[in-house]
């Protein structure tokens, strides 16, 4: 029960990062005309694994994240990179995303990529072995050079000795460099 409550609180806190950008951009909508964001940024935050593969070493794991986005010209695509870590190891996730402007300086996006776990068998927020990763999220500029972002990732078959998929919820603050 204690683990469930901890997961519930974590999910609730990170989910609030999803909602906040929409409210912050509404007040500025009439003053600015840019829909979506073309920001390239680097950010840091938290990563919470919310699933369990069912075997030893498969427990849901809380950790940190570093996230980056590079907008690819005037296309709706971006190159993204993530590093999710726990106290035991990390996962590096290169991704490509399709970005959809949904509000003033706010995007929704879907991603596809691959997770490379540094030490197979050791837990990360996105499982304990290399796997295909799909995800979805939101990002929003809240000031001139800063953004907030949140996303959920699913590592398909991301646990050793199990067909279970891993789910990670991530969020943080980014600094715009372009």
Tab-separated table of N, CA and C in Angstrom:
chain	number	residue	atom	x	y	z
A	1	UNK	N	0.824	-1.193	0.000
A	1	UNK	CA	0.000	0.000	0.000
A	1	UNK	C	0.866	1.253	0.000
A	2	UNK	N	1.966	1.212	0.774
A	2	UNK	CA	2.853	2.367	0.850
A	2	UNK	C	3.474	2.655	-0.520
A	3	UNK	N	3.870	1.598	-1.249
A	3	UNK	CA	4.452	1.759	-2.580
A	3	UNK	C	3.418	2.358	-3.531
A	4	UNK	N	2.164	1.881	-3.435
A	4	UNK	CA	1.089	2.395	-4.269
A	4	UNK	C	0.871	3.883	-4.026
A	5	UNK	N	0.824	4.290	-2.763
A	5	UNK	CA	0.620	5.706	-2.437
A	5	UNK	C	1.775	6.555	-2.943
A	6	UNK	N	3.014	6.048	-2.800
A	6	UNK	CA	4.178	6.785	-3.292
A	6	UNK	C	4.085	6.962	-4.801
A	7	UNK	N	3.699	5.910	-5.517
A	7	UNK	CA	3.539	6.003	-6.970
A	7	UNK	C	2.426	6.969	-7.342
A	8	UNK	N	1.329	6.916	-6.609
A	8	UNK	CA	0.208	7.810	-6.869
A	8	UNK	C	0.601	9.271	-6.687
A	9	UNK	N	1.326	9.575	-5.623
A	9	UNK	CA	1.779	10.943	-5.376
A	9	UNK	C	2.737	11.383	-6.478
A	10	UNK	N	3.660	10.510	-6.874
A	10	UNK	CA	4.619	10.842	-7.928
A	10	UNK	C	3.903	11.120	-9.241
A	11	UNK	N	2.985	10.246	-9.609
A	11	UNK	CA	2.242	10.432	-10.857
A	11	UNK	C	1.439	11.726	-10.812
A	12	UNK	N	0.814	12.009	-9.699
A	12	UNK	CA	0.024	13.238	-9.565
A	12	UNK	C	0.892	14.478	-9.710
A	13	UNK	N	2.057	14.456	-9.061
A	13	UNK	CA	2.948	15.613	-9.133
A	13	UNK	C	3.454	15.826	-10.548
A	14	UNK	N	3.847	14.751	-11.214
A	14	UNK	CA	4.356	14.893	-12.575
A	14	UNK	C	3.245	15.246	-13.553
A	15	UNK	N	2.053	14.738	-13.314
A	15	UNK	CA	0.925	15.075	-14.180
A	15	UNK	C	0.591	16.557	-14.118
A	16	UNK	N	0.839	17.161	-12.969
A	16	UNK	CA	0.583	18.595	-12.854
A	16	UNK	C	1.475	19.382	-13.803
A	17	UNK	N	2.672	18.846	-14.101
A	17	UNK	CA	3.539	19.504	-15.069
A	17	UNK	C	2.919	19.498	-16.456
A	18	UNK	N	2.062	18.531	-16.715
A	18	UNK	CA	1.377	18.457	-17.989
A	18	UNK	C	0.301	19.528	-18.107
A	19	UNK	N	-0.351	19.823	-17.015
A	19	UNK	CA	-1.469	20.762	-17.010
A	19	UNK	C	-1.014	22.214	-16.905
A	20	UNK	N	0.008	22.494	-16.127
A	20	UNK	CA	0.473	23.862	-15.888
A	20	UNK	C	0.780	24.634	-17.168
A	21	UNK	N	1.530	24.025	-18.155
A	21	UNK	CA	1.826	24.812	-19.362
A	21	UNK	C	0.580	25.305	-20.084
A	22	UNK	N	-0.468	24.514	-20.105
A	22	UNK	CA	-1.686	24.948	-20.789
A	22	UNK	C	-2.283	26.178	-20.127
A	23	UNK	N	-2.314	26.209	-18.802
A	23	UNK	CA	-2.862	27.360	-18.098
A	23	UNK	C	-1.963	28.588	-18.218
A	24	UNK	N	-0.653	28.375	-18.180
A	24	UNK	CA	0.261	29.517	-18.280
A	24	UNK	C	0.209	30.158	-19.653
A	25	UNK	N	0.002	29.375	-20.692
A	25	UNK	CA	-0.007	29.949	-22.028
A	25	UNK	C	-1.340	30.597	-22.383
A	26	UNK	N	-2.416	30.276	-21.712
A	26	UNK	CA	-3.729	30.864	-22.007
A	26	UNK	C	-3.727	32.359	-21.774
A	27	UNK	N	-3.129	32.824	-20.693
A	27	UNK	CA	-3.113	34.243	-20.367
A	27	UNK	C	-2.327	35.074	-21.352
A	28	UNK	N	-1.353	34.475	-22.007
A	28	UNK	CA	-0.540	35.199	-22.966
A	28	UNK	C	-1.046	35.060	-24.386
A	29	UNK	N	-2.055	34.256	-24.614
A	29	UNK	CA	-2.505	33.948	-25.970
A	29	UNK	C	-2.935	35.180	-26.750
A	30	UNK	N	-3.586	36.114	-26.101
A	30	UNK	CA	-4.060	37.283	-26.816
A	30	UNK	C	-2.930	38.253	-27.162
A	31	UNK	N	-1.849	38.264	-26.389
A	31	UNK	CA	-0.753	39.199	-26.623
A	31	UNK	C	0.253	38.668	-27.638
A	32	UNK	N	0.341	37.350	-27.802
A	32	UNK	CA	1.328	36.769	-28.704
A	32	UNK	C	0.612	35.895	-29.728
A	33	UNK	N	1.208	35.779	-30.920
A	33	UNK	CA	0.546	35.031	-31.969
A	33	UNK	C	1.203	33.688	-32.277
A	34	UNK	N	2.368	33.400	-31.734
A	34	UNK	CA	3.060	32.149	-32.036
A	34	UNK	C	2.322	30.966	-31.429
A	35	UNK	N	1.904	30.049	-32.286
A	35	UNK	CA	1.297	28.822	-31.794
A	35	UNK	C	2.366	27.742	-31.824
A	36	UNK	N	2.518	27.010	-30.716
A	36	UNK	CA	3.573	26.008	-30.614
A	36	UNK	C	4.894	26.656	-30.255
A	37	UNK	N	5.911	25.829	-30.123
A	37	UNK	CA	7.255	26.331	-29.859
A	37	UNK	C	8.254	25.672	-30.791
A	38	UNK	N	9.219	26.447	-31.241
A	38	UNK	CA	10.289	25.916	-32.075
A	38	UNK	C	11.600	25.835	-31.282
A	39	UNK	N	11.515	25.893	-29.971
A	39	UNK	CA	12.698	25.925	-29.115
A	39	UNK	C	13.505	24.637	-29.185
A	40	UNK	N	14.806	24.791	-29.286
A	40	UNK	CA	15.741	23.690	-29.040
A	40	UNK	C	16.236	23.914	-27.623
A	41	UNK	N	16.240	22.864	-26.806
A	41	UNK	CA	16.555	23.061	-25.393
A	41	UNK	C	17.227	21.851	-24.771
A	42	UNK	N	17.789	22.071	-23.606
A	42	UNK	CA	18.334	21.022	-22.752
A	42	UNK	C	17.695	21.211	-21.387
A	43	UNK	N	17.301	20.102	-20.752
A	43	UNK	CA	16.610	20.217	-19.470
A	43	UNK	C	16.956	19.098	-18.522
A	44	UNK	N	16.562	19.281	-17.290
A	44	UNK	CA	16.786	18.275	-16.255
A	44	UNK	C	15.539	18.152	-15.403
A	45	UNK	N	15.329	16.953	-14.871
A	45	UNK	CA	14.151	16.736	-14.054
A	45	UNK	C	14.140	15.375	-13.409
A	46	UNK	N	12.946	14.849	-13.214
A	46	UNK	CA	12.763	13.571	-12.540
A	46	UNK	C	12.192	12.542	-13.514
A	47	UNK	N	12.436	11.273	-13.191
A	47	UNK	CA	11.907	10.157	-13.960
A	47	UNK	C	11.365	9.129	-12.979
A	48	UNK	N	10.122	8.741	-13.165
A	48	UNK	CA	9.494	7.770	-12.269
A	48	UNK	C	9.011	6.568	-13.060
A	49	UNK	N	9.634	5.417	-12.811
A	49	UNK	CA	9.144	4.172	-13.380
A	49	UNK	C	7.903	3.769	-12.602
A	50	UNK	N	6.821	3.446	-13.279
A	50	UNK	CA	5.564	3.151	-12.590
A	50	UNK	C	5.101	1.711	-12.788
A	51	UNK	N	5.929	0.881	-13.418
A	51	UNK	CA	5.561	-0.512	-13.633
A	51	UNK	C	6.592	-1.436	-13.007
A	52	UNK	N	6.211	-2.711	-12.939
A	52	UNK	CA	7.061	-3.741	-12.383
A	52	UNK	C	6.999	-4.922	-13.333
A	53	UNK	N	8.155	-5.452	-13.720
A	53	UNK	CA	8.205	-6.567	-14.660
A	53	UNK	C	7.825	-7.910	-14.066
A	54	UNK	N	7.694	-7.996	-12.756
A	54	UNK	CA	7.258	-9.222	-12.123
A	54	UNK	C	8.364	-10.154	-11.677
A	55	UNK	N	9.605	-9.833	-11.945
A	55	UNK	CA	10.737	-10.681	-11.551
A	55	UNK	C	11.679	-9.878	-10.655
A	56	UNK	N	12.661	-10.552	-10.084
A	56	UNK	CA	13.669	-9.876	-9.269
A	56	UNK	C	14.422	-8.858	-10.124
A	57	UNK	N	14.625	-7.648	-9.609
A	57	UNK	CA	15.320	-6.605	-10.351
A	57	UNK	C	14.426	-5.813	-11.282
A	58	UNK	N	13.111	-6.070	-11.247
A	58	UNK	CA	12.175	-5.404	-12.148
A	58	UNK	C	11.344	-4.322	-11.467
A	59	UNK	N	11.645	-3.983	-10.237
A	59	UNK	CA	10.817	-3.057	-9.475
A	59	UNK	C	10.761	-1.677	-10.123
A	60	UNK	N	9.639	-0.989	-9.928
A	60	UNK	CA	9.500	0.395	-10.377
A	60	UNK	C	10.581	1.224	-9.693
A	61	UNK	N	11.190	2.133	-10.433
A	61	UNK	CA	12.346	2.874	-9.944
A	61	UNK	C	12.147	4.369	-10.129
A	62	UNK	N	12.535	5.135	-9.131
A	62	UNK	CA	12.504	6.602	-9.201
A	62	UNK	C	13.929	7.083	-9.460
A	63	UNK	N	14.082	8.094	-10.313
A	63	UNK	CA	15.415	8.597	-10.623
A	63	UNK	C	15.359	9.978	-11.226
A	64	UNK	N	16.355	10.291	-11.995
A	64	UNK	CA	16.455	11.599	-12.620
A	64	UNK	C	16.506	11.485	-14.130
A	65	UNK	N	16.459	12.648	-14.778
A	65	UNK	CA	16.505	12.658	-16.242
A	65	UNK	C	17.190	13.916	-16.755
A	66	UNK	N	17.825	13.744	-17.882
A	66	UNK	CA	18.332	14.859	-18.677
A	66	UNK	C	17.692	14.682	-20.045
A	67	UNK	N	17.121	15.760	-20.566
A	67	UNK	CA	16.382	15.703	-21.824
A	67	UNK	C	16.853	16.821	-22.742
A	68	UNK	N	16.923	16.526	-24.026
A	68	UNK	CA	17.275	17.543	-25.004
A	68	UNK	C	16.401	17.441	-26.232
A	69	UNK	N	16.167	18.571	-26.863
A	69	UNK	CA	15.397	18.620	-28.102
A	69	UNK	C	16.100	19.544	-29.074
A	70	UNK	N	16.217	19.103	-30.326
A	70	UNK	CA	16.709	19.952	-31.408
A	70	UNK	C	15.648	19.948	-32.493
A	71	UNK	N	15.070	21.107	-32.747
A	71	UNK	CA	14.039	21.277	-33.774
A	71	UNK	C	14.687	21.094	-35.134
A	72	UNK	N	14.078	20.314	-36.013
A	72	UNK	CA	14.647	20.032	-37.330
A	72	UNK	C	14.032	20.943	-38.393
A	73	UNK	N	14.600	22.144	-38.522
A	73	UNK	CA	14.172	23.115	-39.520
A	73	UNK	C	12.721	23.523	-39.373
A	74	UNK	N	12.048	23.722	-40.513
A	74	UNK	CA	10.644	24.129	-40.510
A	74	UNK	C	9.699	22.933	-40.601
A	75	UNK	N	10.203	21.766	-40.281
A	75	UNK	CA	9.387	20.553	-40.316
A	75	UNK	C	8.698	20.360	-38.961
A	76	UNK	N	7.746	19.450	-38.882
A	76	UNK	CA	7.123	19.156	-37.581
A	76	UNK	C	7.919	18.108	-36.782
A	77	UNK	N	9.171	17.864	-37.168
A	77	UNK	CA	9.986	16.831	-36.530
A	77	UNK	C	11.084	17.427	-35.657
A	78	UNK	N	11.452	16.674	-34.633
A	78	UNK	CA	12.569	17.045	-33.760
A	78	UNK	C	13.377	15.802	-33.437
A	79	UNK	N	14.672	16.017	-33.190
A	79	UNK	CA	15.530	14.963	-32.655
A	79	UNK	C	15.573	15.188	-31.149
A	80	UNK	N	15.394	14.131	-30.403
A	80	UNK	CA	15.374	14.224	-28.943
A	80	UNK	C	16.327	13.202	-28.363
A	81	UNK	N	16.806	13.510	-27.181
A	81	UNK	CA	17.647	12.569	-26.450
A	81	UNK	C	17.310	12.633	-24.982
A	82	UNK	N	17.347	11.494	-24.334
A	82	UNK	CA	17.035	11.408	-22.915
A	82	UNK	C	18.045	10.490	-22.235
A	83	UNK	N	18.392	10.835	-21.022
A	83	UNK	CA	19.135	9.928	-20.156
A	83	UNK	C	18.303	9.807	-18.885
A	84	UNK	N	17.840	8.591	-18.611
A	84	UNK	CA	17.076	8.323	-17.397
A	84	UNK	C	17.958	7.455	-16.506
A	85	UNK	N	18.062	7.835	-15.230
A	85	UNK	CA	18.931	7.047	-14.362
A	85	UNK	C	18.269	6.733	-13.037
A	86	UNK	N	18.772	5.662	-12.444
A	86	UNK	CA	18.374	5.265	-11.092
A	86	UNK	C	19.650	5.283	-10.252
A	87	UNK	N	19.581	4.763	-9.045
A	87	UNK	CA	20.784	4.714	-8.221
A	87	UNK	C	21.713	3.580	-8.646
A	88	UNK	N	21.302	2.744	-9.634
A	88	UNK	CA	22.132	1.622	-10.058
A	88	UNK	C	22.712	1.752	-11.464
A	89	UNK	N	21.950	2.325	-12.387
A	89	UNK	CA	22.434	2.443	-13.765
A	89	UNK	C	21.591	3.472	-14.521
A	90	UNK	N	21.851	3.611	-15.816
A	90	UNK	CA	21.124	4.595	-16.613
A	90	UNK	C	20.711	3.999	-17.951
A	91	UNK	N	19.767	4.670	-18.598
A	91	UNK	CA	19.308	4.308	-19.933
A	91	UNK	C	19.448	5.539	-20.818
A	92	UNK	N	20.028	5.356	-21.990
A	92	UNK	CA	20.172	6.430	-22.973
A	92	UNK	C	19.154	6.164	-24.065
A	93	UNK	N	18.339	7.191	-24.368
A	93	UNK	CA	17.226	7.014	-25.306
A	93	UNK	C	17.268	8.082	-26.401
A	94	UNK	N	17.840	7.773	-27.566
A	94	UNK	CA	17.701	8.697	-28.703
A	94	UNK	C	16.321	8.497	-29.326
A	95	UNK	N	15.681	9.608	-29.720
A	95	UNK	CA	14.322	9.545	-30.260
A	95	UNK	C	14.129	10.556	-31.380
A	96	UNK	N	13.106	10.320	-32.173
A	96	UNK	CA	12.610	11.284	-33.149
A	96	UNK	C	11.159	11.558	-32.755
A	97	UNK	N	10.742	12.820	-32.882
A	97	UNK	CA	9.364	13.145	-32.506
A	97	UNK	C	8.642	13.873	-33.621
A	98	UNK	N	7.333	13.758	-33.566
A	98	UNK	CA	6.438	14.569	-34.388
A	98	UNK	C	5.792	15.542	-33.414
A	99	UNK	N	5.956	16.832	-33.693
A	99	UNK	CA	5.495	17.889	-32.794
A	99	UNK	C	4.231	18.538	-33.344
A	100	UNK	N	3.256	18.729	-32.457
A	100	UNK	CA	1.982	19.318	-32.843
A	100	UNK	C	1.723	20.557	-31.996
A	101	UNK	N	1.736	21.762	-32.613
A	101	UNK	CA	1.412	22.971	-31.848
A	101	UNK	C	-0.032	22.905	-31.371
A	102	UNK	N	-0.243	23.089	-30.059
A	102	UNK	CA	-1.609	22.996	-29.533
A	102	UNK	C	-2.079	24.281	-28.860
A	103	UNK	N	-1.140	25.155	-28.504
A	103	UNK	CA	-1.498	26.422	-27.861
A	103	UNK	C	-0.319	27.368	-28.034
A	104	UNK	N	-0.458	28.566	-27.525
A	104	UNK	CA	0.596	29.554	-27.599
A	104	UNK	C	1.861	29.027	-26.933
A	105	UNK	N	2.937	28.879	-27.716
A	105	UNK	CA	4.244	28.404	-27.246
A	105	UNK	C	4.186	27.044	-26.552
A	106	UNK	N	3.220	26.206	-26.967
A	106	UNK	CA	3.041	24.886	-26.365
A	106	UNK	C	2.859	23.831	-27.451
A	107	UNK	N	3.607	22.735	-27.321
A	107	UNK	CA	3.504	21.609	-28.244
A	107	UNK	C	3.080	20.354	-27.496
A	108	UNK	N	2.380	19.497	-28.210
A	108	UNK	CA	2.228	18.099	-27.811
A	108	UNK	C	3.140	17.341	-28.771
A	109	UNK	N	3.641	16.190	-28.375
A	109	UNK	CA	4.501	15.429	-29.269
A	109	UNK	C	4.371	13.935	-29.006
A	110	UNK	N	4.658	13.163	-30.068
A	110	UNK	CA	4.781	11.722	-29.927
A	110	UNK	C	6.189	11.350	-30.364
A	111	UNK	N	6.753	10.336	-29.729
A	111	UNK	CA	8.143	9.976	-29.989
A	111	UNK	C	8.280	8.486	-30.266
A	112	UNK	N	9.372	8.169	-30.910
A	112	UNK	CA	9.781	6.786	-31.110
A	112	UNK	C	11.292	6.732	-31.036
A	113	UNK	N	11.813	5.703	-30.398
A	113	UNK	CA	13.264	5.581	-30.279
A	113	UNK	C	13.654	4.238	-29.699
A	114	UNK	N	14.833	4.185	-29.106
A	114	UNK	CA	15.371	2.951	-28.551
A	114	UNK	C	16.110	3.270	-27.264
A	115	UNK	N	15.897	2.435	-26.269
A	115	UNK	CA	16.541	2.603	-24.963
A	115	UNK	C	17.741	1.670	-24.869
A	116	UNK	N	18.902	2.246	-24.582
A	116	UNK	CA	20.117	1.477	-24.359
A	116	UNK	C	20.422	1.519	-22.867
A	117	UNK	N	20.197	0.395	-22.165
A	117	UNK	CA	20.450	0.329	-20.726
A	117	UNK	C	21.918	0.028	-20.518
A	118	UNK	N	22.564	0.847	-19.700
A	118	UNK	CA	24.004	0.737	-19.472
A	118	UNK	C	24.405	-0.633	-18.916
A	119	UNK	N	23.673	-1.149	-17.932
A	119	UNK	CA	23.969	-2.452	-17.325
A	119	UNK	C	22.704	-3.299	-17.345
A	120	UNK	N	22.588	-4.188	-18.349
A	120	UNK	CA	21.398	-5.040	-18.436
A	120	UNK	C	21.166	-5.767	-17.117
A	121	UNK	N	19.915	-5.823	-16.720
A	121	UNK	CA	19.544	-6.484	-15.479
A	121	UNK	C	19.444	-5.536	-14.298
A	122	UNK	N	20.020	-4.351	-14.405
A	122	UNK	CA	19.925	-3.346	-13.338
A	122	UNK	C	18.767	-2.412	-13.667
A	123	UNK	N	17.968	-2.020	-12.673
A	123	UNK	CA	16.764	-1.233	-12.948
A	123	UNK	C	17.031	0.240	-13.274
A	124	UNK	N	16.278	0.723	-14.238
A	124	UNK	CA	16.195	2.151	-14.564
A	124	UNK	C	14.702	2.497	-14.555
A	125	UNK	N	14.341	3.759	-14.642
A	125	UNK	CA	12.911	4.100	-14.717
A	125	UNK	C	12.210	3.546	-15.960
A	126	UNK	N	12.965	3.093	-16.974
A	126	UNK	CA	12.370	2.580	-18.208
A	126	UNK	C	12.719	1.105	-18.429
A	127	UNK	N	12.858	0.346	-17.344
A	127	UNK	CA	13.116	-1.085	-17.452
A	127	UNK	C	14.563	-1.447	-17.173
A	128	UNK	N	14.899	-2.732	-17.423
A	128	UNK	CA	16.258	-3.181	-17.120
A	128	UNK	C	16.956	-3.859	-18.294
A	129	UNK	N	16.451	-3.615	-19.525
A	129	UNK	CA	17.164	-4.085	-20.715
A	129	UNK	C	16.844	-3.179	-21.902
A	130	UNK	N	17.667	-3.259	-22.932
A	130	UNK	CA	17.473	-2.466	-24.143
A	130	UNK	C	16.099	-2.773	-24.744
A	131	UNK	N	15.440	-1.734	-25.274
A	131	UNK	CA	14.100	-1.933	-25.821
A	131	UNK	C	13.677	-0.780	-26.717
A	132	UNK	N	12.727	-1.049	-27.598
A	132	UNK	CA	12.069	-0.007	-28.388
A	132	UNK	C	11.226	0.823	-27.422
A	133	UNK	N	11.247	2.143	-27.615
A	133	UNK	CA	10.514	3.057	-26.733
A	133	UNK	C	9.601	3.953	-27.568
A	134	UNK	N	8.351	4.085	-27.133
A	134	UNK	CA	7.418	5.044	-27.721
A	134	UNK	C	6.940	5.949	-26.595
A	135	UNK	N	6.532	7.146	-26.949
A	135	UNK	CA	6.100	8.062	-25.896
A	135	UNK	C	5.256	9.207	-26.419
A	136	UNK	N	4.775	9.987	-25.476
A	136	UNK	CA	3.989	11.175	-25.787
A	136	UNK	C	4.208	12.186	-24.670
A	137	UNK	N	4.111	13.471	-25.008
A	137	UNK	CA	4.307	14.483	-23.982
A	137	UNK	C	3.892	15.860	-24.427
A	138	UNK	N	4.228	16.818	-23.572
A	138	UNK	CA	3.953	18.236	-23.834
A	138	UNK	C	5.143	19.065	-23.383
A	139	UNK	N	5.319	20.209	-24.034
A	139	UNK	CA	6.357	21.164	-23.652
A	139	UNK	C	5.804	22.559	-23.874
A	140	UNK	N	6.207	23.491	-22.997
A	140	UNK	CA	5.690	24.841	-23.118
A	140	UNK	C	6.714	25.849	-22.622
A	141	UNK	N	6.897	26.918	-23.383
A	141	UNK	CA	7.765	28.005	-22.947
A	141	UNK	C	7.013	28.814	-21.896
A	142	UNK	N	7.640	28.994	-20.735
A	142	UNK	CA	6.985	29.745	-19.660
A	142	UNK	C	7.606	31.124	-19.460
A	143	UNK	N	8.829	31.309	-19.884
A	143	UNK	CA	9.482	32.617	-19.925
A	143	UNK	C	10.332	32.656	-21.186
A	144	UNK	N	11.077	33.728	-21.369
A	144	UNK	CA	11.845	33.917	-22.596
A	144	UNK	C	12.758	32.722	-22.922
A	145	UNK	N	13.503	32.192	-21.980
A	145	UNK	CA	14.454	31.125	-22.267
A	145	UNK	C	14.193	29.819	-21.527
A	146	UNK	N	13.056	29.691	-20.852
A	146	UNK	CA	12.807	28.486	-20.070
A	146	UNK	C	11.496	27.812	-20.479
A	147	UNK	N	11.517	26.486	-20.432
A	147	UNK	CA	10.362	25.672	-20.764
A	147	UNK	C	10.110	24.688	-19.630
A	148	UNK	N	8.891	24.201	-19.549
A	148	UNK	CA	8.586	23.041	-18.716
A	148	UNK	C	8.138	21.946	-19.677
A	149	UNK	N	8.439	20.725	-19.323
A	149	UNK	CA	8.056	19.608	-20.170
A	149	UNK	C	7.689	18.411	-19.315
A	150	UNK	N	6.872	17.552	-19.884
A	150	UNK	CA	6.513	16.295	-19.246
A	150	UNK	C	6.213	15.295	-20.351
A	151	UNK	N	6.479	14.029	-20.064
A	151	UNK	CA	6.190	12.987	-21.036
A	151	UNK	C	6.049	11.648	-20.347
A	152	UNK	N	5.442	10.742	-21.052
A	152	UNK	CA	5.347	9.354	-20.607
A	152	UNK	C	5.984	8.506	-21.697
A	153	UNK	N	6.789	7.536	-21.279
A	153	UNK	CA	7.460	6.642	-22.218
A	153	UNK	C	7.094	5.205	-21.888
A	154	UNK	N	6.977	4.390	-22.921
A	154	UNK	CA	6.721	2.969	-22.753
A	154	UNK	C	7.855	2.214	-23.427
A	155	UNK	N	8.594	1.444	-22.651
A	155	UNK	CA	9.632	0.565	-23.177
A	155	UNK	C	8.992	-0.781	-23.463
A	156	UNK	N	8.923	-1.168	-24.726
A	156	UNK	CA	8.237	-2.403	-25.113
A	156	UNK	C	9.116	-3.611	-24.803
A	157	UNK	N	8.658	-4.484	-23.925
A	157	UNK	CA	9.433	-5.660	-23.526
A	157	UNK	C	10.735	-5.262	-22.857
A	158	UNK	N	10.689	-4.289	-21.977
A	158	UNK	CA	11.897	-3.686	-21.421
A	158	UNK	C	12.414	-4.353	-20.148
A	159	UNK	N	11.891	-5.548	-19.824
A	159	UNK	CA	12.373	-6.276	-18.647
A	159	UNK	C	12.978	-7.612	-19.072
A	160	UNK	N	14.104	-7.987	-18.477
A	160	UNK	CA	14.695	-9.290	-18.745
A	160	UNK	C	13.773	-10.379	-18.213
A	161	UNK	N	13.720	-11.500	-18.927
A	161	UNK	CA	12.934	-12.668	-18.528
A	161	UNK	C	11.454	-12.354	-18.342
A	162	UNK	N	10.956	-11.367	-19.072
A	162	UNK	CA	9.552	-10.999	-18.975
A	162	UNK	C	9.138	-10.287	-20.259
A	163	UNK	N	7.903	-10.480	-20.655
A	163	UNK	CA	7.378	-9.765	-21.824
A	163	UNK	C	6.771	-8.429	-21.445
A	164	UNK	N	6.817	-8.073	-20.158
A	164	UNK	CA	6.188	-6.848	-19.665
A	164	UNK	C	6.848	-5.608	-20.255
A	165	UNK	N	6.035	-4.587	-20.430
A	165	UNK	CA	6.537	-3.287	-20.879
A	165	UNK	C	6.743	-2.391	-19.668
A	166	UNK	N	7.694	-1.481	-19.778
A	166	UNK	CA	7.987	-0.534	-18.701
A	166	UNK	C	7.380	0.818	-19.046
A	167	UNK	N	6.816	1.487	-18.048
A	167	UNK	CA	6.251	2.821	-18.239
A	167	UNK	C	6.988	3.782	-17.316
A	168	UNK	N	7.420	4.897	-17.882
A	168	UNK	CA	8.113	5.933	-17.115
A	168	UNK	C	7.436	7.267	-17.364
A	169	UNK	N	7.226	8.032	-16.291
A	169	UNK	CA	6.685	9.383	-16.402
A	169	UNK	C	7.802	10.339	-16.010
A	170	UNK	N	8.050	11.330	-16.870
A	170	UNK	CA	9.195	12.218	-16.715
A	170	UNK	C	8.752	13.664	-16.826
A	171	UNK	N	9.461	14.542	-16.162
A	171	UNK	CA	9.151	15.958	-16.265
A	171	UNK	C	10.307	16.791	-15.778
A	172	UNK	N	10.375	18.028	-16.230
A	172	UNK	CA	11.453	18.893	-15.784
A	172	UNK	C	11.378	20.289	-16.373
A	173	UNK	N	12.474	20.978	-16.233
A	173	UNK	CA	12.616	22.353	-16.710
A	173	UNK	C	13.765	22.388	-17.708
A	174	UNK	N	13.522	23.056	-18.836
A	174	UNK	CA	14.528	23.147	-19.879
A	174	UNK	C	14.985	24.570	-20.124
A	175	UNK	N	16.217	24.700	-20.627
A	175	UNK	CA	16.785	25.987	-21.011
A	175	UNK	C	16.914	26.042	-22.532
A	176	UNK	N	16.316	27.060	-23.121
A	176	UNK	CA	16.337	27.231	-24.579
A	176	UNK	C	17.716	27.725	-25.007
A	177	UNK	N	18.334	27.006	-25.943
A	177	UNK	CA	19.620	27.464	-26.477
A	177	UNK	C	19.507	27.910	-27.921
A	178	UNK	N	18.345	27.699	-28.543
A	178	UNK	CA	18.136	28.141	-29.921
A	178	UNK	C	16.672	28.294	-30.188
